[in-house]
PDB file of C-alpha atoms in Angstrom:
ATOM      1  CA  MET A   1      82.927 120.753 112.433  1.00 46.00           C
ATOM      2  CA  GLU A   2      84.653 122.833 115.085  1.00 55.00           C
ATOM      3  CA  ASN A   3      87.831 123.624 113.204  1.00 58.00           C
ATOM      4  CA  THR A   4      87.956 123.985 109.435  1.00 57.00           C
ATOM      5  CA  ASP A   5      91.750 123.630 109.578  1.00 65.00           C
ATOM      6  CA  SER A   6      91.264 120.025 110.675  1.00 85.00           C
ATOM      7  CA  PHE A   7      89.185 119.316 107.543  1.00 90.00           C
ATOM      8  CA  GLU A   8      91.887 120.864 105.367  1.00 91.00           C
ATOM      9  CA  ARG A   9      94.494 118.716 107.108  1.00 91.00           C
ATOM     10  CA  VAL A  10      92.431 115.578 106.464  1.00 94.00           C
ATOM     11  CA  PHE A  11      91.898 116.596 102.841  1.00 95.00           C
ATOM     12  CA  ILE A  12      95.617 117.129 102.245  1.00 95.00           C
ATOM     13  CA  THR A  13      96.542 113.905 104.047  1.00 95.00           C
ATOM     14  CA  LEU A  14      94.140 111.872 101.931  1.00 97.00           C
ATOM     15  CA  MET A  15      95.203 113.697  98.767  1.00 97.00           C
ATOM     16  CA  ALA A  16      98.848 112.866  99.482  1.00 97.00           C
ATOM     17  CA  GLU A  17      97.859 109.202  99.880  1.00 97.00           C
ATOM     18  CA  ARG A  18      96.122 109.337  96.503  1.00 97.00           C
ATOM     19  CA  VAL A  19      99.220 110.821  94.928  1.00 98.00           C
ATOM     20  CA  ASP A  20     101.297 108.024  96.497  1.00 98.00           C
ATOM     21  CA  ALA A  21      98.942 105.478  94.901  1.00 97.00           C
ATOM     22  CA  SER A  22      99.045 107.199  91.504  1.00 97.00           C
ATOM     23  CA  PRO A  23     101.780 106.945  88.898  1.00 97.00           C
ATOM     24  CA  LEU A  24     102.715 110.595  89.586  1.00 97.00           C
ATOM     25  CA  SER A  25     105.481 111.703  91.914  1.00 97.00           C
ATOM     26  CA  HIS A  26     104.658 114.393  94.457  1.00 97.00           C
ATOM     27  CA  SER A  27     106.923 116.735  92.490  1.00 97.00           C
ATOM     28  CA  GLU A  28     105.042 116.183  89.237  1.00 97.00           C
ATOM     29  CA  PHE A  29     101.707 116.479  91.014  1.00 98.00           C
ATOM     30  CA  GLY A  30     102.779 119.797  92.540  1.00 97.00           C
ATOM     31  CA  ARG A  31     103.904 121.143  89.167  1.00 98.00           C
ATOM     32  CA  ARG A  32     100.608 120.175  87.528  1.00 97.00           C
ATOM     33  CA  VAL A  33      98.460 121.671  90.269  1.00 97.00           C
ATOM     34  CA  PHE A  34     100.407 124.787  91.258  1.00 96.00           C
ATOM     35  CA  GLY A  35     102.480 125.462  88.139  1.00 95.00           C
ATOM     36  CA  ALA A  36     105.951 124.590  86.946  1.00 93.00           C
ATOM     37  CA  ALA A  37     107.767 127.488  88.580  1.00 93.00           C
ATOM     38  CA  SER A  38     106.889 126.835  92.210  1.00 93.00           C
ATOM     39  CA  GLY A  39     104.603 123.802  92.252  1.00 95.00           C
ATOM     40  CA  ILE A  40     106.955 121.484  94.093  1.00 95.00           C
ATOM     41  CA  ARG A  41     107.565 124.002  96.870  1.00 94.00           C
ATOM     42  CA  LEU A  42     103.885 124.928  97.226  1.00 94.00           C
ATOM     43  CA  TRP A  43     102.683 121.300  97.432  1.00 95.00           C
ATOM     44  CA  ARG A  44     105.395 120.548  99.999  1.00 93.00           C
ATOM     45  CA  SER A  45     104.319 123.622 101.962  1.00 92.00           C
ATOM     46  CA  CYS A  46     100.699 122.444 102.012  1.00 92.00           C
ATOM     47  CA  ARG A  47     101.745 119.021 103.342  1.00 92.00           C
ATOM     48  CA  ASP A  48     104.058 120.354 106.068  1.00 90.00           C
ATOM     49  CA  PHE A  49     101.614 120.637 108.978  1.00 82.00           C
ATOM     50  CA  GLU A  50     104.280 121.648 111.509  1.00 84.00           C
ATOM     51  CA  LYS A  51     105.616 124.715 109.670  1.00 82.00           C
ATOM     52  CA  ARG A  52     102.701 125.200 107.326  1.00 69.00           C
ATOM     53  CA  LYS A  53     101.385 128.645 106.720  1.00 72.00           C
ATOM     54  CA  ARG A  54     100.041 128.016 103.233  1.00 81.00           C
ATOM     55  CA  LYS A  55      96.334 127.387 102.861  1.00 86.00           C
ATOM     56  CA  LEU A  56      94.824 125.410 100.032  1.00 91.00           C
ATOM     57  CA  THR A  57      92.340 127.231  97.810  1.00 94.00           C
ATOM     58  CA  LEU A  58      89.181 125.691  96.434  1.00 95.00           C
ATOM     59  CA  ASP A  59      90.516 126.222  92.914  1.00 96.00           C
ATOM     60  CA  GLU A  60      93.676 124.280  93.794  1.00 96.00           C
ATOM     61  CA  ALA A  61      91.623 121.446  95.287  1.00 97.00           C
ATOM     62  CA  TYR A  62      89.569 121.369  92.083  1.00 97.00           C
ATOM     63  CA  ARG A  63      92.752 121.139  89.990  1.00 97.00           C
ATOM     64  CA  MET A  64      94.003 118.310  92.216  1.00 98.00           C
ATOM     65  CA  ALA A  65      90.949 116.252  91.325  1.00 97.00           C
ATOM     66  CA  ASP A  66      91.461 117.031  87.652  1.00 97.00           C
ATOM     67  CA  VAL A  67      95.141 116.039  87.765  1.00 98.00           C
ATOM     68  CA  LEU A  68      94.172 112.717  89.338  1.00 97.00           C
ATOM     69  CA  GLY A  69      91.540 112.166  86.651  1.00 97.00           C
ATOM     70  CA  THR A  70      88.342 112.503  88.656  1.00 96.00           C
ATOM     71  CA  ASP A  71      85.652 115.112  89.100  1.00 96.00           C
ATOM     72  CA  PHE A  72      85.821 117.289  92.191  1.00 97.00           C
ATOM     73  CA  PRO A  73      82.400 116.505  93.756  1.00 97.00           C
ATOM     74  CA  THR A  74      82.956 112.751  93.529  1.00 96.00           C
ATOM     75  CA  MET A  75      86.486 112.997  94.904  1.00 96.00           C
ATOM     76  CA  LEU A  76      85.365 115.186  97.796  1.00 96.00           C
ATOM     77  CA  TRP A  77      82.444 112.894  98.666  1.00 97.00           C
ATOM     78  CA  ASN A  78      84.713 109.838  98.589  1.00 97.00           C
ATOM     79  CA  MET A  79      87.288 111.570 100.783  1.00 96.00           C
ATOM     80  CA  VAL A  80      84.701 112.561 103.376  1.00 96.00           C
ATOM     81  CA  GLN A  81      83.311 109.017 103.489  1.00 97.00           C
ATOM     82  CA  GLU A  82      86.812 107.563 103.828  1.00 97.00           C
ATOM     83  CA  ALA A  83      87.763 110.077 106.523  1.00 96.00           C
ATOM     84  CA  LYS A  84      84.638 109.238 108.520  1.00 95.00           C
ATOM     85  CA  ALA A  85      85.263 105.491 108.181  1.00 96.00           C
ATOM     86  CA  ARG A  86      88.842 105.957 109.384  1.00 96.00           C
ATOM     87  CA  GLY A  87      87.805 108.169 112.301  1.00 94.00           C
ATOM     88  CA  MET A  88      89.528 111.213 110.867  1.00 94.00           C
ATOM     89  CA  LEU A  89      86.237 113.151 110.825  1.00 92.00           C
ATOM     90  CA  PRO A  90      83.171 112.821 113.039  1.00 90.00           C
ATOM     91  CA  ALA A  91      80.564 110.425 111.692  1.00 83.00           C
TER      92      ALA A  91
END
């Protein structure tokens, strides 16, 4: 892949869709992943691609899978397959 930022963007986009489909609000998801003190702000910052300066760490991505009740390797594999099927990543 030419640009790793594009993979991170796809990952965050698909993660946000999974949060939308879950019983959690984005605020609650942010608190569970990033912590109660600044979780809402940090999750919003990750999703704001226009102003975004905050990168997502591998540890945070791992916690996202845990919060959504799945294991990280399975979630990542499913996301890559979905992104390829939707043309978001090269096949």
